[in-house]
Short mmCIF file of C-alpha atoms and ligand atoms in Angstrom, two decimals:
data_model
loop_
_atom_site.label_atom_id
_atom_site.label_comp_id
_atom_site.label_asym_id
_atom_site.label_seq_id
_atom_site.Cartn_x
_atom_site.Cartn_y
_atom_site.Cartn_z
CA UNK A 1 94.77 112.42 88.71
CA UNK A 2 93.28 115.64 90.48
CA UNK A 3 96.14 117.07 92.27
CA UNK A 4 96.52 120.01 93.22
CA UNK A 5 99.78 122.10 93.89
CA UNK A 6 99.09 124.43 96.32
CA UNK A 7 102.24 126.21 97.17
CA UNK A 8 106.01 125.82 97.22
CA UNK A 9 108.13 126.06 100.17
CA UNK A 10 112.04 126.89 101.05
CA UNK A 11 114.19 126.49 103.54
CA UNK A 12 117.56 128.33 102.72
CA UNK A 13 119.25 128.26 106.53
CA UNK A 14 120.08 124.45 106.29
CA UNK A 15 123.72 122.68 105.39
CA UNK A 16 123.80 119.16 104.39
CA UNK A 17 125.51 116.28 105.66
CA UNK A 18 126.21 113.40 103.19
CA UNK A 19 127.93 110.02 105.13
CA UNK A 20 129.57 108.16 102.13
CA UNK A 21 129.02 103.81 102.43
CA UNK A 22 127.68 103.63 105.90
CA UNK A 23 127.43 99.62 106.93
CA UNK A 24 124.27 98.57 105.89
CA UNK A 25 122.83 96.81 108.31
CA UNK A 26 121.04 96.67 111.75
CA UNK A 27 122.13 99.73 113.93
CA UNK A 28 123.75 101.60 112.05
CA UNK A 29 121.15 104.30 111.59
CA UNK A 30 120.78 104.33 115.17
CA UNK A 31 124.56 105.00 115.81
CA UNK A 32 124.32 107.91 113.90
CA UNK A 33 121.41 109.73 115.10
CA UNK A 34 121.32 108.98 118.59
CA UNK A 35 125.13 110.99 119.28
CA UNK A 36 123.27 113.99 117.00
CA UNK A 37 120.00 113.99 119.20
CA UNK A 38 122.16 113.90 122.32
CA UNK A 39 123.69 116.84 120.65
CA UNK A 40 120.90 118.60 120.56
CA UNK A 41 121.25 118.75 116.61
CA UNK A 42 118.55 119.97 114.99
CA UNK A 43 117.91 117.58 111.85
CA UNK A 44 115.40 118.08 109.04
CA UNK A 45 115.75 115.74 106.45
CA UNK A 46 117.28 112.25 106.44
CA UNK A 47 117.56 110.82 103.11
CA UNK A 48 118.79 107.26 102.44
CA UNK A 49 118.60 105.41 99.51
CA UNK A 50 118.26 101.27 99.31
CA UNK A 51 121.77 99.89 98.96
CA UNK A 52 122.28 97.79 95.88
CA UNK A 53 125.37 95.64 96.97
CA UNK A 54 124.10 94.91 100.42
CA UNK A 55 126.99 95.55 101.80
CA UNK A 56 127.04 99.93 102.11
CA UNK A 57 124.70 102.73 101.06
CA UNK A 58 124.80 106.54 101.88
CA UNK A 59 122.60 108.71 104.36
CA UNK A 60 122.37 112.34 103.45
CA UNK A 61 120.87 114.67 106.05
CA UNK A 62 120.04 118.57 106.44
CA UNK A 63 120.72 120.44 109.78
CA UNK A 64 120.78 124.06 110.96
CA UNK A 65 123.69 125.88 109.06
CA UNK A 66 124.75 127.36 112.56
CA UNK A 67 125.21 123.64 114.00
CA UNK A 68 127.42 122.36 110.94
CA UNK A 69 130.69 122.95 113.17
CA UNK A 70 129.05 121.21 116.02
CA UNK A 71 127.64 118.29 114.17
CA UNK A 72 130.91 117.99 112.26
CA UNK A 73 132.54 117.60 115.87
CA UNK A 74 129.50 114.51 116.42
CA UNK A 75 130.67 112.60 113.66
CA UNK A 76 134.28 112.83 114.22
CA UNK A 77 132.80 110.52 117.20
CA UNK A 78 130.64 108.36 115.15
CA UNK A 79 133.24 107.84 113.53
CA UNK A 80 134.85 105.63 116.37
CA UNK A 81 131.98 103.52 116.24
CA UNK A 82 129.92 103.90 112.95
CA UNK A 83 132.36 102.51 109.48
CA UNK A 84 131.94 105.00 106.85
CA UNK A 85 134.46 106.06 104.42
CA UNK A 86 134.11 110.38 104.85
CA UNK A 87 131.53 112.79 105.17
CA UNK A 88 131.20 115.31 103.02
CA UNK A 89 128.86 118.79 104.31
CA UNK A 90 127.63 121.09 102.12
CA UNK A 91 126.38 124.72 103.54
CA UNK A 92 125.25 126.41 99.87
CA UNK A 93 121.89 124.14 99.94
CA UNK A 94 118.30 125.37 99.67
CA UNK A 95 115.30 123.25 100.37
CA UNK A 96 112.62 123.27 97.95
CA UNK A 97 109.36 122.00 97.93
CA UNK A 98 106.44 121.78 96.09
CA UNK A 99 103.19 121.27 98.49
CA UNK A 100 99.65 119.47 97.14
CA UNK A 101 96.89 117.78 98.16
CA UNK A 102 95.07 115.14 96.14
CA UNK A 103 98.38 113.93 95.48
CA UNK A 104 97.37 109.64 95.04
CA UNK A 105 100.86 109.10 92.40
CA UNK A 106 103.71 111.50 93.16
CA UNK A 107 104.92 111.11 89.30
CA UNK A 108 103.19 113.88 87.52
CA UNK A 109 103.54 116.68 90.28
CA UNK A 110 107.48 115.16 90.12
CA UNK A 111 107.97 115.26 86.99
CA UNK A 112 106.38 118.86 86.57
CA UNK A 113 108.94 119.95 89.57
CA UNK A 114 111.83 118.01 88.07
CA UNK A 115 111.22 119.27 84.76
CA UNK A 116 111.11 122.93 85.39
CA UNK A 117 114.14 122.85 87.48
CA UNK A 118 115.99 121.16 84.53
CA UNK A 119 114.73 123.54 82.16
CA UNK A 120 116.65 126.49 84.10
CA UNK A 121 119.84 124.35 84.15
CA UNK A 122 119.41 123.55 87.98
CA UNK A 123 120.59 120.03 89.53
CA UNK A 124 118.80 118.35 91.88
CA UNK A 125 121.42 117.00 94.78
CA UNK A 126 118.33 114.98 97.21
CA UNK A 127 115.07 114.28 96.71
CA UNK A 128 112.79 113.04 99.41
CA UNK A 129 109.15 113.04 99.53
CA UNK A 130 106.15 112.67 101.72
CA UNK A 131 102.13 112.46 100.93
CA UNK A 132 101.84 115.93 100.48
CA UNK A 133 104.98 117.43 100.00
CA UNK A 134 108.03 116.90 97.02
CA UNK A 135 111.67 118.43 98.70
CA UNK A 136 114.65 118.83 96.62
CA UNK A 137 118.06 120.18 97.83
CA UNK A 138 120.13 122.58 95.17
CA UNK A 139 122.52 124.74 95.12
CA UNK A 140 121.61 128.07 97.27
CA UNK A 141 122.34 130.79 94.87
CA UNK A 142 119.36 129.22 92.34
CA UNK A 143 117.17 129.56 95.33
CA UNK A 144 115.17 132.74 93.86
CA UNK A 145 114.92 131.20 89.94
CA UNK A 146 113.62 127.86 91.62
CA UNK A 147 110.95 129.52 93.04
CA UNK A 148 110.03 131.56 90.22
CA UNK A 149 110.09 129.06 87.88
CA UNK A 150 108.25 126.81 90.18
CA UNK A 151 105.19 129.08 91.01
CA UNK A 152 105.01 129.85 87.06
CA UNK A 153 105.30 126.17 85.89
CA UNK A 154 102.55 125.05 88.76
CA UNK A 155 100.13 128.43 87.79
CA UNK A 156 100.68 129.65 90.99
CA UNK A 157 101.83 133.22 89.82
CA UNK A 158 99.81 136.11 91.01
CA UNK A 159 97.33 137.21 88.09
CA UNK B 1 112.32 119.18 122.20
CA UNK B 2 108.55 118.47 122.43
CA UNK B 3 107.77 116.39 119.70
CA UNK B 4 104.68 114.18 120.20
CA UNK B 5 104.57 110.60 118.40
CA UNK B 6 100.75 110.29 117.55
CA UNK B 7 100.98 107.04 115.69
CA UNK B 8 102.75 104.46 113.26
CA UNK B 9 101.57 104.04 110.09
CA UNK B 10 102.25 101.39 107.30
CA UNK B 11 101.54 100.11 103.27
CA UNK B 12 102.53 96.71 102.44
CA UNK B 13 101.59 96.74 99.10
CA UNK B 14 104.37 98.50 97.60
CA UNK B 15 107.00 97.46 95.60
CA UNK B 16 111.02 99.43 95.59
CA UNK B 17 113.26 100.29 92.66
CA UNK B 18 116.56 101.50 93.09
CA UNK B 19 118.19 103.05 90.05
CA UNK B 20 121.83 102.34 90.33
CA UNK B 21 124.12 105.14 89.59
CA UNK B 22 122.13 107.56 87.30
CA UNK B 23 124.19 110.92 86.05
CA UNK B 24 124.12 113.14 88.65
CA UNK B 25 123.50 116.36 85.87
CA UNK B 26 119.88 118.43 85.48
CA UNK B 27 117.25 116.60 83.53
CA UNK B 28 118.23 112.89 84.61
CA UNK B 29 115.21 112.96 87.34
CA UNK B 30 112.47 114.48 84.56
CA UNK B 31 113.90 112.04 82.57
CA UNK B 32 113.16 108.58 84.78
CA UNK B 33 109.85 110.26 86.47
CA UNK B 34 108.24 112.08 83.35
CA UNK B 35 107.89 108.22 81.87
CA UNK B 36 106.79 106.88 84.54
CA UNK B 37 104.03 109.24 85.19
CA UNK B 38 102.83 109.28 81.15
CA UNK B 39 102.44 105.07 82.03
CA UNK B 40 100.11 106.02 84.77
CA UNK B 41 102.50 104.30 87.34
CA UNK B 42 101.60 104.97 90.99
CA UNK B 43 104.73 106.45 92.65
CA UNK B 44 104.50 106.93 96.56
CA UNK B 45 108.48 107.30 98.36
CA UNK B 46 111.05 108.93 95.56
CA UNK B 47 114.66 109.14 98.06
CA UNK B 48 117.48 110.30 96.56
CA UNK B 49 120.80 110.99 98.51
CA UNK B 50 123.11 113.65 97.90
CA UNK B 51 126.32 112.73 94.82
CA UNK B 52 129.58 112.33 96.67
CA UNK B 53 131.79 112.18 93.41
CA UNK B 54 129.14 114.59 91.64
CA UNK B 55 129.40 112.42 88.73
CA UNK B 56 126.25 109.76 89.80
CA UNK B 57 123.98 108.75 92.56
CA UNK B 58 121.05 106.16 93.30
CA UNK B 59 117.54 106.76 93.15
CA UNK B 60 114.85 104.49 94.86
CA UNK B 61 111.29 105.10 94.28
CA UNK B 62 107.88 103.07 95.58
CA UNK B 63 105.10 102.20 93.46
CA UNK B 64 102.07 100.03 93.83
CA UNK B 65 103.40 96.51 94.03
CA UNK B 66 100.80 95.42 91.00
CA UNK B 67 102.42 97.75 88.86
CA UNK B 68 106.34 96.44 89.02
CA UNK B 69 106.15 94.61 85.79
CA UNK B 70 104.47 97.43 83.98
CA UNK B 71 107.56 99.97 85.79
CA UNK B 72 110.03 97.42 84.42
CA UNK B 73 108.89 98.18 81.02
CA UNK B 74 108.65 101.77 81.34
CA UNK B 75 112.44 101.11 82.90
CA UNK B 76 113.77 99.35 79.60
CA UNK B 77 112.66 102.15 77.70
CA UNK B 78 114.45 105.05 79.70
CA UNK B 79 117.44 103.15 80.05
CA UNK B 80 117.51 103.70 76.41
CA UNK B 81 117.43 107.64 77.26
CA UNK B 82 119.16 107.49 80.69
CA UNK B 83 122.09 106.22 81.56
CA UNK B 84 122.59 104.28 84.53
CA UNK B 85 124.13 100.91 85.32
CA UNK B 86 121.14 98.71 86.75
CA UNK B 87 117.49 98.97 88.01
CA UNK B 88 117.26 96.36 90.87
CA UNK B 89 113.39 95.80 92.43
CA UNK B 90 112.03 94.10 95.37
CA UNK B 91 108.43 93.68 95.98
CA UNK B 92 108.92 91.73 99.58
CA UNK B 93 108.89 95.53 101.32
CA UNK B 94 106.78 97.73 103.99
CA UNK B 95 106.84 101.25 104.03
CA UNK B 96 106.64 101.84 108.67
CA UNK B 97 105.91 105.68 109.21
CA UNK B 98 106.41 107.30 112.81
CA UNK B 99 103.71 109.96 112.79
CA UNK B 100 104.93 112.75 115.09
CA UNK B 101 103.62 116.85 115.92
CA UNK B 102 106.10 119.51 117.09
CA UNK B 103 109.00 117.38 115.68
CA UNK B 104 111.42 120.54 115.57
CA UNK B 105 114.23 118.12 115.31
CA UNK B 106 113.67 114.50 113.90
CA UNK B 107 116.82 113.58 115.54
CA UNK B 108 115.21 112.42 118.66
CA UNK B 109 112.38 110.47 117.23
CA UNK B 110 114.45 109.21 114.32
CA UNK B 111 117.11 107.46 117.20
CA UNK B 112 114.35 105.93 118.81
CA UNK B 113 113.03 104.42 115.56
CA UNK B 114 116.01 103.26 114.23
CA UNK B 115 116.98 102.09 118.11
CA UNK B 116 113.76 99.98 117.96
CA UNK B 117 114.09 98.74 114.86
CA UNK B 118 118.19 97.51 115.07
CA UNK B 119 117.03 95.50 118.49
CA UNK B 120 114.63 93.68 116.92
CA UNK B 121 117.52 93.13 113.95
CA UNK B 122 115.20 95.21 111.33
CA UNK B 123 117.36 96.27 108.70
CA UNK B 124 116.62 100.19 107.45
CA UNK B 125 116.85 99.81 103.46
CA UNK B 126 115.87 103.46 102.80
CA UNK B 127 114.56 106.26 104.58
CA UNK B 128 112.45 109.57 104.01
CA UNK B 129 111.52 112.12 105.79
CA UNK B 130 108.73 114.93 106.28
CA UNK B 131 108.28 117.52 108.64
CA UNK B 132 105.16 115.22 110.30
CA UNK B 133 106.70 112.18 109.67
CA UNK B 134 109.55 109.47 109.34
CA UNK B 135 109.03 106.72 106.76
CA UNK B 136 111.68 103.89 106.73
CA UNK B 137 111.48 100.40 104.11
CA UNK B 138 112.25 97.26 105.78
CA UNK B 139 111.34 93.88 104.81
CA UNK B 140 108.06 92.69 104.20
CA UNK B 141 107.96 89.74 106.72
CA UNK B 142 109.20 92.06 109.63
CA UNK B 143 106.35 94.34 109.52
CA UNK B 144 103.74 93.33 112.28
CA UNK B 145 107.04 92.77 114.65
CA UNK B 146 108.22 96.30 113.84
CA UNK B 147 104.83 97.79 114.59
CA UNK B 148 104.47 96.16 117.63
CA UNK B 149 107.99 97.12 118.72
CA UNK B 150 107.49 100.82 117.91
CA UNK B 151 104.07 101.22 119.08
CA UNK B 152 105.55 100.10 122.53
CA UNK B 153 108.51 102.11 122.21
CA UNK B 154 106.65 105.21 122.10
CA UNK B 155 104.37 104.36 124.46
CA UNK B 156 101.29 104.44 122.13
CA UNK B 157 100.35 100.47 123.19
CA UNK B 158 96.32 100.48 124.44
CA UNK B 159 96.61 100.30 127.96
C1 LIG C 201 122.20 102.21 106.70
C2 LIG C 201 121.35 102.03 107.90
O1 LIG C 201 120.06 102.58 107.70
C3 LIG C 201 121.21 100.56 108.31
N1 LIG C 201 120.59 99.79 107.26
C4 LIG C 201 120.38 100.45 109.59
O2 LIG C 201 119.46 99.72 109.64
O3 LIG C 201 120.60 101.12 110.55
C1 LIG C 202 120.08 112.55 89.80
C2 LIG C 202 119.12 113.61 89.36
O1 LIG C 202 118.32 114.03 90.43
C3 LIG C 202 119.81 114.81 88.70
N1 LIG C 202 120.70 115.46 89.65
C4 LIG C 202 118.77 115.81 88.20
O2 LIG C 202 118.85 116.95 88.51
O3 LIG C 202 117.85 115.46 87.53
#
């Protein structure tokens, strides 16, 4: 395939915010956004993988570092209302992301990204992904070696 | 905030794996996505949410629905490689995008998506985000009702 990775990308002023077995079913997403909009939270990414016992799944999301004591305040009322067994926030996140174009099967650009950040003994905590864009959250303090490591592995380096 | 909705977009010709409980360590991701991209396998959505025990965590991905049998193969053959406990697919799924500008926040548009989609008893199964956009899976057969109900809830019906 002809993509093309034109740049990465990082966000490094973000916490995360990890709901654990959330209901899974009609609502429930809705419960916990609307209190955070009316908030005024600023969210960035919402990440939620497909439950497998029907029953629960988890919804990570990213919000502005500042707002982590406010939003932690929201979900003490979603809480009331929304079943989910604890959340668990995270402030020492980066977002990184690896931008193309051209991109028709995310799996090689992936597994390039994925690959490089294993190589330098970096875990990957969230992965979402758009048409032209990969994001992974990791630990902040690898922010600088993910990026190097990126641009090199992608050719982006400087000549 | 000023975000502007400028359309809903969908693919209904996609098919969703969910790895259950891979090893939440470096490598694992390479090590499921570096397969499937050597098999050629078309992936669109990868969503991953954040570990809460930091020992394992799911992994859905999208691919072209044609292609499921072929990804099931691939899937025997890192399962030899990767541990996790189950691979469960379901090719009866739509990927519904809200398409929005000057999103700052997605917490607004996000309620009002998920708000739209729990009245009309549309079950989220996964979600992803971008900084343009919100993509959600729901169930195939709910797909013309959920555009219709979010092209009226932001106000984007033809007059
Ligand atoms: C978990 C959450 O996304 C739920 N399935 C909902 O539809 O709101
Ligand atoms: C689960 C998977 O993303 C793993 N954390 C990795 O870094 O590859």
């Amino acid at each position: 395939e002809q993509a093309v990775v034109s740049g990465i990308a990082f966000t490094r002023n973000e916490a995360k915010v990890t709901l654990q077995r959330v209901a899974d079913r009609p609502g429930v997403a809705a419960a916990v956004f609307g209190p955070l909009a009316d908030a005024g939270i600023n969210v960035d990414m919402i990440v939620q993988s497909a439950s497998l016992d029907g029953k629960s799944t988890d919804i990570t999301f990213t919000i502005g570092r500042a707002e982590l004591p406010r939003a932690l305040e929201v979900l003490k009322a979603i809480k009331r209302k929304v079943k989910f067994d604890r959340a668990a926030t995270d402030a020492e996140i980066s977002k990184v992301s690896v931008i193309g174009t051209g991109m028709r099967s995310h799996a090689g650009v992936a597994r390039r990204m994925f690959e490089t950040l294993a190589k330098n003994g970096i875990n990957i905590q969230a992965i979402s992904t758009s048409e032209i864009k990969i994001s992974v959250l990791i630990e902040e303090k690898f922010t600088e070696l993910a990026l190097r490591a990126l641009h090199t592995a992608y050719g982006l380096d400087s000549a």
